[in-house]
Short mmCIF file of C-alpha atoms in Angstrom, two decimals:
data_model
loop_
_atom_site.label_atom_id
_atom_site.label_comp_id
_atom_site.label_asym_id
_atom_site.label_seq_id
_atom_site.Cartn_x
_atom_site.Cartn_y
_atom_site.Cartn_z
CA UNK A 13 -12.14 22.61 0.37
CA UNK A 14 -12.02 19.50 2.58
CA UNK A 15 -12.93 15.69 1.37
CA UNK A 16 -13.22 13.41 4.34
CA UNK A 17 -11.82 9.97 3.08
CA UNK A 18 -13.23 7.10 4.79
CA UNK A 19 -12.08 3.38 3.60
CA UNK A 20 -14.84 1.17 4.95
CA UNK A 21 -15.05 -2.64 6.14
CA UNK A 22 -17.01 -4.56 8.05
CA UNK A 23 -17.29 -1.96 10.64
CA UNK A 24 -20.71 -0.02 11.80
CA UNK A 25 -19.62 3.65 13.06
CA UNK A 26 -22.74 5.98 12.45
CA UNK A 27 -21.66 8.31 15.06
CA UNK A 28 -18.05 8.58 13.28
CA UNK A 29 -19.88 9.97 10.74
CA UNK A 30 -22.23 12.00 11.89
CA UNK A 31 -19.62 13.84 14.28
CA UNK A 32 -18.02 14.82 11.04
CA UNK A 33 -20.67 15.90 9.20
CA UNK A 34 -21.50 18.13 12.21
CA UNK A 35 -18.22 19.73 12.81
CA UNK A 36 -17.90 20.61 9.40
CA UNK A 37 -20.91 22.30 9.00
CA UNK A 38 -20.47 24.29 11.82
CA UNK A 39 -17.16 25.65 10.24
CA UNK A 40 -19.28 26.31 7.31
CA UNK A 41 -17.14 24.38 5.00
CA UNK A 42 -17.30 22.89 1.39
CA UNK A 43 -16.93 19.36 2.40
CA UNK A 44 -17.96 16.00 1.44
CA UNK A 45 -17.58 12.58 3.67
CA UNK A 46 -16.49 9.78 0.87
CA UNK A 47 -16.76 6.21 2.23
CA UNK A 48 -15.73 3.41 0.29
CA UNK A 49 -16.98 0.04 1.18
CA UNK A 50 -14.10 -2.60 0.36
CA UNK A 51 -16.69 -5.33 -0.13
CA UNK A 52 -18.23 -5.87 3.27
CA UNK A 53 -20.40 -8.29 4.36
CA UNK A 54 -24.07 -7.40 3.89
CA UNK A 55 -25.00 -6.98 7.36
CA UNK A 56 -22.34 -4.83 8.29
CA UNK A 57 -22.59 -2.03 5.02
CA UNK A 58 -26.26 -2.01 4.79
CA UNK A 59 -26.13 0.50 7.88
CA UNK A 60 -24.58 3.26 5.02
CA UNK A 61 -27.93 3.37 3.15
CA UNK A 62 -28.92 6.15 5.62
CA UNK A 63 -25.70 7.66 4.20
CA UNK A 64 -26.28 8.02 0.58
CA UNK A 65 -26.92 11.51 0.10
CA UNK A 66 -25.21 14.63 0.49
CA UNK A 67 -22.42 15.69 2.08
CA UNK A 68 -21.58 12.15 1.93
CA UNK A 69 -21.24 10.12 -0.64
CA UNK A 70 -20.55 5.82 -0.62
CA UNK A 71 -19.11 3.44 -2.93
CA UNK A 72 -19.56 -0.11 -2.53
CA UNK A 73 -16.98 -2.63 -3.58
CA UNK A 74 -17.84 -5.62 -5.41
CA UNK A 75 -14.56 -6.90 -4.71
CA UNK A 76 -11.68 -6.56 -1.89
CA UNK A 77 -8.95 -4.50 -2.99
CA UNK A 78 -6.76 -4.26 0.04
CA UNK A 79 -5.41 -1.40 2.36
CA UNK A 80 -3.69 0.49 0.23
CA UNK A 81 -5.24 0.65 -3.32
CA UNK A 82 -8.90 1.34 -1.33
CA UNK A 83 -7.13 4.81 -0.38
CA UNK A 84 -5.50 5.81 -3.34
CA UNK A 85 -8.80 4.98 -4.77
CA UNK A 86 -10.47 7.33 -2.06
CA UNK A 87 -8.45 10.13 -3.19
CA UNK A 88 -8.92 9.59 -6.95
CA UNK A 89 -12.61 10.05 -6.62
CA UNK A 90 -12.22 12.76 -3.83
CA UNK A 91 -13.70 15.99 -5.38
CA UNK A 92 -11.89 18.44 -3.65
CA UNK A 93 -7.81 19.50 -2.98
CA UNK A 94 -7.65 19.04 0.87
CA UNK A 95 -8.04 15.32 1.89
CA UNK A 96 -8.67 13.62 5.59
CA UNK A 97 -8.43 10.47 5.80
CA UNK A 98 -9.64 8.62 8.54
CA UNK A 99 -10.13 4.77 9.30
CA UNK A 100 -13.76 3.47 9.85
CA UNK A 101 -13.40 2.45 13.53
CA UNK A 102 -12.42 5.30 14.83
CA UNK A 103 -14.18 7.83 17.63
CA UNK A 104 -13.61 11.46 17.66
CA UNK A 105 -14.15 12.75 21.29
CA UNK A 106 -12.68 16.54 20.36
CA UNK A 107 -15.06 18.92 19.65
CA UNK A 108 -12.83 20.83 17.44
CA UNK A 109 -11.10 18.14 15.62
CA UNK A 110 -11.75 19.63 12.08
CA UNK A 111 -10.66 22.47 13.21
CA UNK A 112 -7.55 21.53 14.73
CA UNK A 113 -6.66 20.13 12.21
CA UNK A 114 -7.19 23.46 9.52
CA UNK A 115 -5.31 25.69 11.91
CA UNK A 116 -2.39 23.16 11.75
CA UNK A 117 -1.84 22.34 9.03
CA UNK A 118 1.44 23.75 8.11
CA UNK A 119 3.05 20.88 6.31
CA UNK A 120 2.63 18.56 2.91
CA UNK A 121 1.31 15.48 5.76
CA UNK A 122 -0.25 16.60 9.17
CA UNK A 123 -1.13 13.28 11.46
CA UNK A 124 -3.38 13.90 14.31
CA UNK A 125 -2.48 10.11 16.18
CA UNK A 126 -4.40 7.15 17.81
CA UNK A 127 -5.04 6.98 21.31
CA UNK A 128 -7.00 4.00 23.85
CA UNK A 129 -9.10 4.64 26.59
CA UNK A 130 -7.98 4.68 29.70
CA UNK A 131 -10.23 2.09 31.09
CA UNK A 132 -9.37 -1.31 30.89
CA UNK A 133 -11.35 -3.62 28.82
CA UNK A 134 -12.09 -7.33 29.69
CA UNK A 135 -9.44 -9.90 29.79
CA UNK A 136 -10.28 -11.11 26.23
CA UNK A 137 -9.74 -7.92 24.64
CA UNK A 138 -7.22 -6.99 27.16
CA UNK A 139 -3.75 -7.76 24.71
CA UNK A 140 -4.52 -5.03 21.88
CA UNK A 141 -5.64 -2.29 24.45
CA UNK A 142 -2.79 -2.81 26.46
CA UNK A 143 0.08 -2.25 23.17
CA UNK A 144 -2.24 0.16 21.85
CA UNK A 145 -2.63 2.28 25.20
CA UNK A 146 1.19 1.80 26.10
CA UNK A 147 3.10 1.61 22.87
CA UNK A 148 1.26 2.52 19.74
CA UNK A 149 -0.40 5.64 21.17
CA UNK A 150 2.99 6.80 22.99
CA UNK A 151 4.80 6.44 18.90
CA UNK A 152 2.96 9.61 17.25
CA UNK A 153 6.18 11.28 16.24
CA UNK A 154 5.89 8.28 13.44
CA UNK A 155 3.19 8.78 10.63
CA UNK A 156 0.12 6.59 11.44
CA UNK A 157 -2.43 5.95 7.94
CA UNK A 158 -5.26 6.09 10.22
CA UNK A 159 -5.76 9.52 10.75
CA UNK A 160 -3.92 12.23 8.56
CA UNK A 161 -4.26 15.31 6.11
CA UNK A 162 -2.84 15.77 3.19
CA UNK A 163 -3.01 17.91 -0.11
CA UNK A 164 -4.40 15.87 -2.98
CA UNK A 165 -1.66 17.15 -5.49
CA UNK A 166 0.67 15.89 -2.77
CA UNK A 167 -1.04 12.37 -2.19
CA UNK A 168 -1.35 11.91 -6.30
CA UNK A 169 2.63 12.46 -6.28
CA UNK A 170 2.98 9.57 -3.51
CA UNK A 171 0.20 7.29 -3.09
CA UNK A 172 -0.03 3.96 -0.77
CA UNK A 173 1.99 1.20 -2.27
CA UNK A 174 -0.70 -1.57 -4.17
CA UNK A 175 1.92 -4.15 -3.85
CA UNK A 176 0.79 -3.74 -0.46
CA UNK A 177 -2.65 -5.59 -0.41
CA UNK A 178 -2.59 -7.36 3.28
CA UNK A 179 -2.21 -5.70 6.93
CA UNK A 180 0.44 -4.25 8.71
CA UNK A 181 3.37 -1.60 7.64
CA UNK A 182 1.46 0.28 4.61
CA UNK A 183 2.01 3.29 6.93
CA UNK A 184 5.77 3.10 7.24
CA UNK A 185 6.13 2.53 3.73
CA UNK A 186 4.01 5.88 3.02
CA UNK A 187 5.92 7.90 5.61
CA UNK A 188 9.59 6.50 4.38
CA UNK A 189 8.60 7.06 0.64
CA UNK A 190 7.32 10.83 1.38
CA UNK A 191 10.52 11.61 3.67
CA UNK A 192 12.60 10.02 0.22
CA UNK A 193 11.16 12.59 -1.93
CA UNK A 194 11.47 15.52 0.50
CA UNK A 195 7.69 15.46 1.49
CA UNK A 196 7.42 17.66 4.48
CA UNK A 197 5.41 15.62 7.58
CA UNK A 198 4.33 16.38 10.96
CA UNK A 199 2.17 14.85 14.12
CA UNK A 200 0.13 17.00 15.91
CA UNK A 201 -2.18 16.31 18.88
CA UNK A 202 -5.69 15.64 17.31
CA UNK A 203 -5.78 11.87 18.24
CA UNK A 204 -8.70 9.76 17.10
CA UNK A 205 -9.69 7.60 19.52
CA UNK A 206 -9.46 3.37 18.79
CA UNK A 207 -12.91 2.68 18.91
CA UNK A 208 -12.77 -1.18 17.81
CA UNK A 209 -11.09 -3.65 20.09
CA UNK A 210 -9.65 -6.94 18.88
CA UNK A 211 -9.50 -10.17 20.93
CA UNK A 212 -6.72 -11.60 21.84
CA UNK A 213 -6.97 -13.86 19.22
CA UNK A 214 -7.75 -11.78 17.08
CA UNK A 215 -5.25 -9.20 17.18
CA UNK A 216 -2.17 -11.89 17.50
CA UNK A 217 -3.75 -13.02 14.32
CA UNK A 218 -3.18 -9.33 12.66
CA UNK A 219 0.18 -9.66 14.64
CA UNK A 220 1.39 -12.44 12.91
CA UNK A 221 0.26 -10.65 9.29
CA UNK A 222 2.07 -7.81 9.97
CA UNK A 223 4.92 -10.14 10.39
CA UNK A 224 4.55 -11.42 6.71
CA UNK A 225 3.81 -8.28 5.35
CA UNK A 226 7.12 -6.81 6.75
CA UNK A 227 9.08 -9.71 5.71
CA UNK A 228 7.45 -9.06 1.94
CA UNK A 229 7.64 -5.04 1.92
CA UNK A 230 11.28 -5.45 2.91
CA UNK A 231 11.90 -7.49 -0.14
CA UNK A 232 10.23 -5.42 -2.73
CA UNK A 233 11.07 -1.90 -0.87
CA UNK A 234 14.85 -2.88 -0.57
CA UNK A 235 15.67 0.82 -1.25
CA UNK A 236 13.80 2.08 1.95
CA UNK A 237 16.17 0.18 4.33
CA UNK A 238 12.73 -0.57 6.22
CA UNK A 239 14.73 -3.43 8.19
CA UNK A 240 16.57 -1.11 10.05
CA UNK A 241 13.54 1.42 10.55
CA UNK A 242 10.87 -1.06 12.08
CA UNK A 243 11.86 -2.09 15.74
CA UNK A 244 10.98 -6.16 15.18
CA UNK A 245 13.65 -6.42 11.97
CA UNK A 246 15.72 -3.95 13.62
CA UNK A 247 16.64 -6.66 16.74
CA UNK A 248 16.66 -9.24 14.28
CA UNK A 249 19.13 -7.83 11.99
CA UNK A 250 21.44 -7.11 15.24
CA UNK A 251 21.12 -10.64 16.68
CA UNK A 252 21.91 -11.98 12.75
CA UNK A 253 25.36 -9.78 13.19
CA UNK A 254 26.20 -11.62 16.41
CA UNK A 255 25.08 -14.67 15.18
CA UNK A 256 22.51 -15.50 17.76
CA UNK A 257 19.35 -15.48 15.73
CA UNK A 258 20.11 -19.65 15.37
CA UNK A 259 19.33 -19.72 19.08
CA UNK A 260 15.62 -19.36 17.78
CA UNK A 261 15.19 -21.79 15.89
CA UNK A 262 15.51 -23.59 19.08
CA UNK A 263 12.58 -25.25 20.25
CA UNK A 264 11.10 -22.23 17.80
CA UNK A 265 7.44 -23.78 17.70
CA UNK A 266 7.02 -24.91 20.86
CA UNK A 267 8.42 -21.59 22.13
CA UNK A 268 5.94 -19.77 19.78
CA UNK A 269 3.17 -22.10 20.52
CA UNK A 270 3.89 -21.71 24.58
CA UNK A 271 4.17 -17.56 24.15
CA UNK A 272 1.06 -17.53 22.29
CA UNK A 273 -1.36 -19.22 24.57
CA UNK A 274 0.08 -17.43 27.32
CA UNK A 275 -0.99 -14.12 25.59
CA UNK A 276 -4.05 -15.41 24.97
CA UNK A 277 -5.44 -16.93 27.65
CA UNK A 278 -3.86 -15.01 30.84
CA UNK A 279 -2.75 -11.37 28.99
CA UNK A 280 -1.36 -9.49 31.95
CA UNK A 281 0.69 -6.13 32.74
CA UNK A 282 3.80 -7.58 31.50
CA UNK A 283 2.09 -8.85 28.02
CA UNK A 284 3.96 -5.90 26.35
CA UNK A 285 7.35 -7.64 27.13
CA UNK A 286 5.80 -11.22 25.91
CA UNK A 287 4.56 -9.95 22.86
CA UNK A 288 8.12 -8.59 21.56
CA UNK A 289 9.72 -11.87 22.67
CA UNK A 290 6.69 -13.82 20.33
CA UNK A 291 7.09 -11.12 17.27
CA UNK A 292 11.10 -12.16 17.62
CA UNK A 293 10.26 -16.48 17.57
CA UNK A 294 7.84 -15.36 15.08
CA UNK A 295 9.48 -13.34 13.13
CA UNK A 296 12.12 -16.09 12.67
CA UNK A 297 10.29 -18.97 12.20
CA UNK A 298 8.38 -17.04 8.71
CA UNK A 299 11.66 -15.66 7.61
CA UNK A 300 12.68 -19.16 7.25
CA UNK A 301 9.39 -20.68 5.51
#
């Protein structure tokens, strides 16, 4: 019936797991909670120990293999033909979240979303709640790899792009490679909520990653015409038609430099707004490297 598929790093989540394991039991299902460990640190896998026995069922990494080969890997040893998958950091505050999701799914790809909490956190962790809450939970009508279901014929037909080893983007790729070969996909309300916060360092760090990684996916997924998908290369690609994009290379890492402590120190309302005017200096200053 249903494999729950659970790529794991550096992340303790026992009630994740445990939430799961209830739900589906209640439904009476044939299940199984997989968790692969993509070579943690000690401290933060030995917490899966108390998870080593059935209905779940954990594989430890000697090695980092990346985003996307850890899931194709999830659903290679998956034992049955439904598959969730969910990221390791989630929380699931819906009761009937399995269940939601088996009454809906109608399509090859059913996403359920991401949403924030709606209190504020404190200032230091105040940049990624504030995209998350007001832009990335707003944009479920695009496929998001961190909470989906999927048939396992239909994931062995697609898979996650291993190219793809680093953050950011592994999700568009996924979705624009399933709408190329005629891969049905839907969103649904069944939102997992972002349990893990990153500071403000932190997440302009996985900012500036994602930035590479698009820059790299665009050059070995040419035929995806990702540039003019993803809203960042998108802008770009319009200011390169009216040749403005030399105006950032102006100044481009003081600019950058100036943007980024801004963010990081005082993130405010208006941090949204900021943020797209950094991704733009940065974007430019890696195409050029």
């Amino acid at each position: 019936m249903l494999s729950i598929c659970i790529p794991h790093f550096n992340y303790e989540n026992t009630s994740l797991l445990s939430e799961l394991k209830t739900q589906c039991q209640s439904l009476n299902l044939n299940f199984e909670i997989l968790i692969i460990d993509d070579a943690s640190e000690s401290n933060k896998k030995k917490y899966l120990q108390a998870f080593e026995k059935k209905p779940f069922r954990v594989i430890y990494l000697e090695k980092n293999i990346g985003r996307s080969a850890i899931r194709n890997l999830l659903s290679k040893e998956a034992i049955f033909d439904l598959l969730l998958f969910l990221d390791a950091d989630g929380k699931i505050e819906n009761d009937n979240f399995i269940k939601t999701y088996l009454n809906n799914f109608n399509e090859d790809i059913v996403s359920g979303g991401r949403a924030y909490a709606d209190l504020k956190p404190d200032k230091n962790h105040f940049l990624h709640w504030n995209y998350g809450f007001n832009i990335e939970s707003k944009s479920q009508s695009f496929f998001h790899s961190n909470n989906f279901i999927i048939k396992k014929n239909v994931f062995d037909i697609l898979k996650f792009e291993e190219q793809i080893k680093n953050y950011g983007y592994e999700d568009v790729v996924f979705g624009l490679e399933a709408k190329k070969l005629g891969i049905s996909m839907t969103s649904i309300d069944n939102k997992v909520i972002q349990d893990d916060l990153k500071n403000n360092q932190q997440f302009l760090n996985d900012v500036n990653q994602a930035l590479d990684n698009l820059l790299k996916i665009i050059d070995i997924k040419d035929e995806l015409q990702i540039v003019d998908f993803v809203g960042i290369s998108r802008k770009y690609k319009a200011l390169e038609r009216l040749g403005l994009n030399s105006l950032l290379s102006i100044r481009n890492h003081k600019i950058t430099d100036s943007l980024k402590n801004s963010l990081i120190l005082n993130p405010k309302q208006n941090s949204n707004l900021l943020l797209s005017v950094y991704k733009l200096y940065k974007y430019h200053q890696l195409k050029k490297l």
